[in-house]
Structure formats: structure tokens, C-alpha cells
CSV table of C-alpha atoms in Angstrom, one decimal:
chain,number,residue,atom,x,y,z
A,10,MET,CA,92.1,134.3,96.4
A,11,GLN,CA,89.1,132.6,98.1
A,12,PRO,CA,89.7,129.3,99.9
A,13,TRP,CA,86.9,127.5,97.9
A,14,HIS,CA,87.9,124.0,98.9
A,15,ARG,CA,87.7,124.9,102.6
A,16,ILE,CA,84.3,126.7,102.1
A,17,PHE,CA,82.9,123.7,100.2
A,18,GLY,CA,84.0,121.3,103.0
A,19,LEU,CA,82.6,123.5,105.8
A,20,LEU,CA,79.2,123.8,104.0
A,21,LEU,CA,79.1,120.1,103.4
A,22,SER,CA,80.1,119.4,107.1
A,23,ASP,CA,77.3,121.7,108.3
A,24,LEU,CA,74.7,120.0,106.0
A,25,LEU,CA,75.6,116.4,107.0
A,26,GLN,CA,76.2,116.9,110.7
A,27,ARG,CA,74.0,119.7,111.8
A,28,GLN,CA,71.1,119.8,109.4
A,29,LEU,CA,70.7,116.1,108.5
A,30,ARG,CA,72.2,114.9,111.8
A,31,LEU,CA,74.2,112.1,110.2
A,32,ASP,CA,76.6,110.1,112.3
A,33,CYS,CA,79.7,111.0,110.2
A,34,GLU,CA,83.0,112.7,110.4
A,35,VAL,CA,84.0,115.3,107.8
A,36,GLN,CA,87.7,116.0,107.4
A,37,LEU,CA,89.0,118.9,105.3
A,38,GLU,CA,92.0,118.5,103.1
A,39,PRO,CA,93.6,115.4,104.7
A,40,ASP,CA,96.9,114.2,103.2
A,41,MET,CA,96.1,110.9,101.6
A,42,SER,CA,99.4,109.8,99.9
A,43,LEU,CA,103.0,109.0,100.3
A,44,GLN,CA,104.0,112.0,98.3
A,45,GLN,CA,102.1,115.0,99.8
A,46,GLN,CA,98.8,115.4,98.0
A,47,PHE,CA,95.7,116.6,99.6
A,48,LEU,CA,92.1,115.5,99.2
A,49,ASP,CA,89.5,118.2,99.4
A,50,VAL,CA,87.0,116.4,101.7
A,51,LEU,CA,86.9,113.0,103.3
A,52,ILE,CA,83.5,111.8,104.8
A,53,ILE,CA,83.6,108.9,107.2
A,54,HIS,CA,80.1,107.5,107.6
A,55,ARG,CA,79.5,105.5,110.8
A,56,SER,CA,75.9,104.3,110.6
A,57,PRO,CA,73.4,103.4,107.9
A,58,LEU,CA,71.1,106.2,106.5
A,59,SER,CA,67.5,106.2,107.7
A,60,PRO,CA,64.8,107.2,105.1
A,61,HIS,CA,64.6,110.8,106.4
A,62,GLU,CA,68.4,111.3,106.1
A,63,SER,CA,68.5,110.4,102.4
A,64,LYS,CA,67.9,114.0,101.3
A,65,LEU,CA,71.5,114.5,100.3
A,66,PRO,CA,72.6,116.9,97.5
A,67,ASP,CA,72.3,115.6,94.0
A,68,GLY,CA,75.3,113.4,93.2
A,69,LEU,CA,76.3,112.7,96.8
A,70,SER,CA,75.7,109.1,98.0
A,71,LEU,CA,76.8,107.8,101.4
A,72,ASN,CA,76.2,104.1,100.6
A,73,HIS,CA,79.8,103.2,101.7
A,74,SER,CA,81.7,103.7,104.9
A,75,TYR,CA,83.7,106.6,103.4
A,76,SER,CA,83.4,109.1,100.5
A,77,LEU,CA,86.3,111.0,98.9
A,78,LEU,CA,85.4,114.4,97.3
A,79,SER,CA,87.4,116.7,95.1
A,80,TYR,CA,86.2,120.2,94.4
A,81,LYS,CA,87.3,121.7,91.0
A,82,SER,CA,86.6,125.3,90.1
A,83,HIS,CA,86.2,126.5,86.5
A,84,ARG,CA,90.0,127.3,86.6
A,85,GLU,CA,90.9,123.8,87.7
A,86,PRO,CA,89.9,121.1,85.1
A,87,LEU,CA,89.2,117.6,86.3
A,88,THR,CA,91.7,115.6,84.2
A,89,LEU,CA,93.2,112.1,84.5
A,90,TRP,CA,96.3,113.6,86.2
A,91,THR,CA,94.1,115.1,89.0
A,92,LEU,CA,92.5,111.7,89.6
């Protein structure tokens, strides 16, 4: 089985930090709850975006100090329970 969540996070980390040179921290699968439950990707954004940095992937906005991302494959439906 492929570690799709980790691959997604690593690609996103490379895009934001190396290619777009954004001042942000990308954490992969941090535990975000009292009962163990992992989030796929956490992006902590430290400074405002400049105009040339705004070329983010469609659907990704870094307008806030943090972004929570969940990757769902075609085998894992996004339901109310997963939220």
C-alpha cells in the first residue's frame, strides 16, 4: 500500500518551502486531538504572502496563520464522520 498521505504532504512541503519560498512550517500527520486522531497536513504560515507568492495550487489559500488539510483517496470518502 502506498503512503499517499505522506507523499501528498511531502509534495506540498516542497512546493511551499522550496519552490515558492514561503515562510511556513509544514507538519505531516500531527496528532490533533485528545483521542488519537491524525491530521494529514498542518501548514503554519508565519508571514503575509507577497504578490509573486500567490501562485498556490487551486483550492489552497494561506490567508490565515494555519491551514488544516485532509487527503482522501477514492477509497476513503469525505463524510461528516471524517470531519
